[in-house]
mmCIF file of C-alpha atoms in Angstrom:
data_model
loop_
_atom_site.group_PDB
_atom_site.id
_atom_site.type_symbol
_atom_site.label_atom_id
_atom_site.label_comp_id
_atom_site.label_asym_id
_atom_site.label_seq_id
_atom_site.Cartn_x
_atom_site.Cartn_y
_atom_site.Cartn_z
ATOM 1 C CA MET I 30 -24.023 -23.357 -17.587
ATOM 2 C CA SER I 31 -27.741 -23.854 -18.499
ATOM 3 C CA SER I 32 -30.197 -20.941 -18.574
ATOM 4 C CA LEU I 33 -31.625 -22.277 -15.241
ATOM 5 C CA THR I 34 -28.126 -22.122 -13.478
ATOM 6 C CA LEU I 35 -27.348 -18.843 -14.797
ATOM 7 C CA LEU I 36 -30.890 -17.309 -13.678
ATOM 8 C CA GLU I 37 -30.084 -18.994 -10.424
ATOM 9 C CA HIS I 38 -26.889 -17.381 -9.878
ATOM 10 C CA ASP I 39 -28.222 -13.933 -11.059
ATOM 11 C CA CYS I 40 -30.849 -13.950 -8.481
ATOM 12 C CA ALA I 41 -28.627 -15.136 -5.696
ATOM 13 C CA VAL I 42 -26.673 -12.093 -6.578
ATOM 14 C CA LEU I 43 -29.607 -9.734 -6.128
ATOM 15 C CA GLN I 44 -30.573 -11.535 -2.928
ATOM 16 C CA ARG I 45 -27.292 -10.773 -1.600
ATOM 17 C CA ILE I 46 -27.308 -7.089 -2.340
ATOM 18 C CA TRP I 47 -31.084 -6.388 -1.612
ATOM 19 C CA PRO I 48 -32.330 -9.197 0.690
ATOM 20 C CA ASP I 49 -35.471 -7.299 1.375
ATOM 21 C CA THR I 50 -36.316 -6.866 -2.444
ATOM 22 C CA PHE I 51 -35.544 -10.306 -3.514
ATOM 23 C CA PRO I 52 -36.822 -12.983 -0.847
ATOM 24 C CA LYS I 53 -34.636 -16.149 -1.113
ATOM 25 C CA SER I 54 -37.699 -18.397 -1.547
ATOM 26 C CA LEU I 55 -38.770 -16.835 -5.017
ATOM 27 C CA SER I 56 -37.261 -16.295 -8.487
ATOM 28 C CA CYS I 57 -36.312 -12.675 -8.776
ATOM 29 C CA CYS I 58 -37.773 -12.156 -12.371
ATOM 30 C CA TYR I 59 -41.064 -13.637 -11.159
ATOM 31 C CA LEU I 60 -42.111 -11.604 -8.198
ATOM 32 C CA LYS I 61 -45.009 -9.381 -8.671
ATOM 33 C CA ASP I 62 -43.660 -5.658 -9.984
ATOM 34 C CA SER I 63 -40.143 -6.995 -9.824
ATOM 35 C CA PRO I 64 -37.276 -4.504 -10.572
ATOM 36 C CA ALA I 65 -35.723 -7.516 -12.427
ATOM 37 C CA LEU I 66 -36.489 -8.366 -16.064
ATOM 38 C CA CYS I 67 -35.153 -11.860 -17.570
ATOM 39 C CA LEU I 68 -34.395 -12.917 -21.008
ATOM 40 C CA ASP I 69 -32.842 -16.300 -21.868
ATOM 41 C CA GLY I 70 -32.142 -17.101 -18.379
ATOM 42 C CA ARG I 71 -30.250 -14.020 -17.511
ATOM 43 C CA VAL I 72 -31.186 -10.921 -15.624
ATOM 44 C CA THR I 73 -30.939 -8.544 -18.439
ATOM 45 C CA LYS I 74 -32.500 -5.526 -16.863
ATOM 46 C CA LEU I 75 -32.276 -4.282 -13.284
ATOM 47 C CA THR I 76 -34.243 -0.637 -11.960
ATOM 48 C CA MET I 77 -33.170 -0.083 -8.294
ATOM 49 C CA ASN I 78 -34.824 3.191 -6.826
ATOM 50 C CA PHE I 79 -34.683 3.640 -3.070
ATOM 51 C CA GLY I 80 -34.808 7.408 -3.523
ATOM 52 C CA ARG I 81 -32.216 9.832 -1.837
ATOM 53 C CA GLY I 82 -32.590 8.534 1.590
ATOM 54 C CA ASN I 83 -30.752 5.479 1.193
ATOM 55 C CA THR I 84 -28.085 4.852 3.799
ATOM 56 C CA THR I 85 -27.610 1.031 3.674
ATOM 57 C CA ASP I 86 -24.663 1.471 1.582
ATOM 58 C CA ASN I 87 -23.247 4.503 0.004
ATOM 59 C CA ALA I 88 -21.476 2.904 -2.849
ATOM 60 C CA VAL I 89 -23.058 1.044 -5.899
ATOM 61 C CA PRO I 90 -22.710 -2.604 -4.833
ATOM 62 C CA ASN I 91 -19.996 -4.567 -5.986
ATOM 63 C CA ASP I 92 -21.994 -7.587 -6.416
ATOM 64 C CA ILE I 93 -23.438 -6.122 -9.698
ATOM 65 C CA ALA I 94 -20.136 -7.126 -11.315
ATOM 66 C CA ALA I 95 -21.531 -10.523 -11.351
ATOM 67 C CA LEU I 96 -24.575 -9.695 -13.236
ATOM 68 C CA THR I 97 -22.708 -10.087 -16.568
ATOM 69 C CA GLY I 98 -26.332 -10.503 -18.761
ATOM 70 C CA LEU I 99 -27.230 -7.008 -17.710
ATOM 71 C CA LYS I 100 -28.240 -4.807 -20.799
ATOM 72 C CA THR I 101 -29.952 -1.926 -18.650
ATOM 73 C CA LEU I 102 -28.930 -1.001 -15.443
ATOM 74 C CA GLN I 103 -30.841 1.794 -13.657
ATOM 75 C CA LEU I 104 -29.379 2.947 -10.500
ATOM 76 C CA GLY I 105 -30.504 6.607 -10.484
ATOM 77 C CA ASN I 106 -31.804 8.661 -7.382
ATOM 78 C CA ASN I 107 -30.214 6.057 -4.678
ATOM 79 C CA GLY I 108 -27.789 8.444 -2.900
ATOM 80 C CA TYR I 109 -24.598 6.510 -3.984
ATOM 81 C CA THR I 110 -21.671 8.497 -3.204
ATOM 82 C CA SER I 111 -19.101 6.087 -4.766
ATOM 83 C CA ILE I 112 -18.268 3.723 -7.701
ATOM 84 C CA PRO I 113 -15.978 0.701 -6.674
ATOM 85 C CA ASP I 114 -13.413 0.361 -9.085
ATOM 86 C CA GLY I 115 -14.165 -2.450 -11.613
ATOM 87 C CA VAL I 116 -17.781 -2.862 -10.725
ATOM 88 C CA PHE I 117 -18.919 -2.232 -14.732
ATOM 89 C CA ASP I 118 -15.862 -4.030 -16.081
ATOM 90 C CA ASN I 119 -17.724 -7.292 -16.617
ATOM 91 C CA LEU I 120 -20.972 -5.955 -17.932
ATOM 92 C CA THR I 121 -19.777 -6.018 -21.421
ATOM 93 C CA ALA I 122 -23.557 -6.539 -22.692
ATOM 94 C CA LEU I 123 -24.671 -3.237 -21.168
ATOM 95 C CA GLU I 124 -26.392 -0.657 -23.114
ATOM 96 C CA TRP I 125 -28.168 1.678 -20.904
ATOM 97 C CA LEU I 126 -26.267 2.793 -17.769
ATOM 98 C CA ASP I 127 -28.296 5.179 -15.455
ATOM 99 C CA LEU I 128 -26.623 6.750 -12.294
ATOM 100 C CA TYR I 129 -28.749 9.971 -12.338
ATOM 101 C CA GLY I 130 -29.248 11.992 -9.234
ATOM 102 C CA ASN I 131 -26.590 10.380 -7.166
ATOM 103 C CA ASN I 132 -24.153 12.150 -4.997
ATOM 104 C CA PHE I 133 -20.629 11.207 -5.813
ATOM 105 C CA GLY I 134 -19.058 14.417 -4.412
ATOM 106 C CA GLY I 135 -17.162 15.648 -7.232
ATOM 107 C CA LYS I 136 -15.409 12.111 -7.876
ATOM 108 C CA PRO I 137 -14.619 11.462 -11.500
ATOM 109 C CA ILE I 138 -16.208 9.405 -13.888
ATOM 110 C CA PRO I 139 -14.672 6.094 -14.070
ATOM 111 C CA SER I 140 -12.743 5.798 -17.183
ATOM 112 C CA SER I 141 -13.210 2.091 -17.125
ATOM 113 C CA ILE I 142 -16.960 2.964 -18.540
ATOM 114 C CA GLY I 143 -15.140 3.635 -21.684
ATOM 115 C CA ASN I 144 -14.961 -0.272 -22.181
ATOM 116 C CA LEU I 145 -18.423 -0.627 -22.359
ATOM 117 C CA ALA I 146 -18.282 -1.072 -26.104
ATOM 118 C CA ASN I 147 -22.130 -1.634 -26.450
ATOM 119 C CA LEU I 148 -23.545 1.538 -24.410
ATOM 120 C CA VAL I 149 -25.983 3.252 -26.032
ATOM 121 C CA ASP I 150 -27.293 5.638 -23.142
ATOM 122 C CA LEU I 151 -24.963 6.753 -20.344
ATOM 123 C CA ASN I 152 -26.596 9.204 -17.796
ATOM 124 C CA PHE I 153 -24.622 10.910 -15.082
ATOM 125 C CA GLY I 154 -26.917 14.009 -14.993
ATOM 126 C CA TYR I 155 -27.246 15.641 -11.373
ATOM 127 C CA SER I 156 -24.959 12.942 -9.961
ATOM 128 C CA GLY I 157 -22.369 14.906 -8.398
ATOM 129 C CA VAL I 158 -19.367 13.955 -10.762
ATOM 130 C CA GLY I 159 -16.474 16.076 -11.200
ATOM 131 C CA GLY I 160 -13.124 16.594 -12.821
ATOM 132 C CA GLU I 161 -12.468 16.277 -16.460
ATOM 133 C CA ILE I 162 -14.665 14.000 -19.098
ATOM 134 C CA PRO I 163 -12.482 10.898 -19.356
ATOM 135 C CA ARG I 164 -11.133 10.443 -22.839
ATOM 136 C CA SER I 165 -11.931 6.624 -22.602
ATOM 137 C CA LEU I 166 -15.539 7.880 -23.379
ATOM 138 C CA GLU I 167 -14.266 8.498 -26.841
ATOM 139 C CA LYS I 168 -14.261 4.701 -27.637
ATOM 140 C CA LEU I 169 -17.899 4.610 -27.057
ATOM 141 C CA ASP I 170 -18.811 4.503 -30.807
ATOM 142 C CA LYS I 171 -22.455 3.290 -30.321
ATOM 143 C CA LEU I 172 -23.374 6.021 -27.744
ATOM 144 C CA TYR I 173 -26.414 7.771 -28.569
ATOM 145 C CA PHE I 174 -27.474 9.533 -25.430
ATOM 146 C CA LEU I 175 -24.870 11.017 -22.753
ATOM 147 C CA ASN I 176 -26.250 13.316 -19.988
ATOM 148 C CA LEU I 177 -23.585 15.004 -18.082
ATOM 149 C CA ASN I 178 -25.729 18.143 -16.842
ATOM 150 C CA GLY I 179 -25.777 19.600 -13.620
ATOM 151 C CA ASN I 180 -22.249 18.334 -12.334
ATOM 152 C CA THR I 181 -18.932 20.032 -11.857
ATOM 153 C CA LEU I 182 -16.927 18.841 -14.625
ATOM 154 C CA THR I 183 -13.870 20.872 -15.520
ATOM 155 C CA GLY I 184 -11.858 20.945 -18.792
ATOM 156 C CA VAL I 185 -13.092 20.752 -22.586
ATOM 157 C CA ILE I 186 -15.229 18.052 -24.018
ATOM 158 C CA PRO I 187 -12.508 15.397 -25.511
ATOM 159 C CA PRO I 188 -11.673 15.894 -29.322
ATOM 160 C CA GLY I 189 -12.581 12.313 -30.100
ATOM 161 C CA PHE I 190 -16.436 13.094 -29.246
ATOM 162 C CA SER I 191 -16.488 14.577 -32.687
ATOM 163 C CA ASN I 192 -15.870 10.962 -34.233
ATOM 164 C CA LEU I 193 -19.015 9.675 -32.089
ATOM 165 C CA LYS I 194 -21.174 9.587 -35.364
ATOM 166 C CA SER I 195 -24.253 7.858 -33.249
ATOM 167 C CA LEU I 196 -23.875 10.336 -30.694
ATOM 168 C CA HIS I 197 -27.490 12.414 -30.760
ATOM 169 C CA THR I 198 -27.617 14.104 -27.425
ATOM 170 C CA LEU I 199 -24.976 15.515 -25.305
#
């Protein structure tokens, strides 16, 4: 696919998820004050912040899975209550995932996040996640920053975290 075709694809995905933010007549990366940043014909950064009152859809949008060029995804403080299975699975370029301040109601951190091998920054602070820290996060050997503050996590820190040499902040 050409870079223009990829960008058209990515913009169409964003228009489906947030039609009021991304009008169909404009490119998603060239809007004034756009929450999307593009590089090499792909949406590589997306910052969506609707505030705690967002009630249009309480789940992280499934369509995000189609934005495979994303490196930065900021979905903090949106009032999301669930993360659909597999929504992050294809985001293999993702380096920064911010879900701070949502309301996941004690649901566990999806173990599939441990498959995001390029992740450097993972922020679930004050997002209402619960249960144990998934052992799959031990595979994130590029992880530098992990925020799990203000949640109802149980159990112990997985022993493999001691092998995460890049981890600076936990």
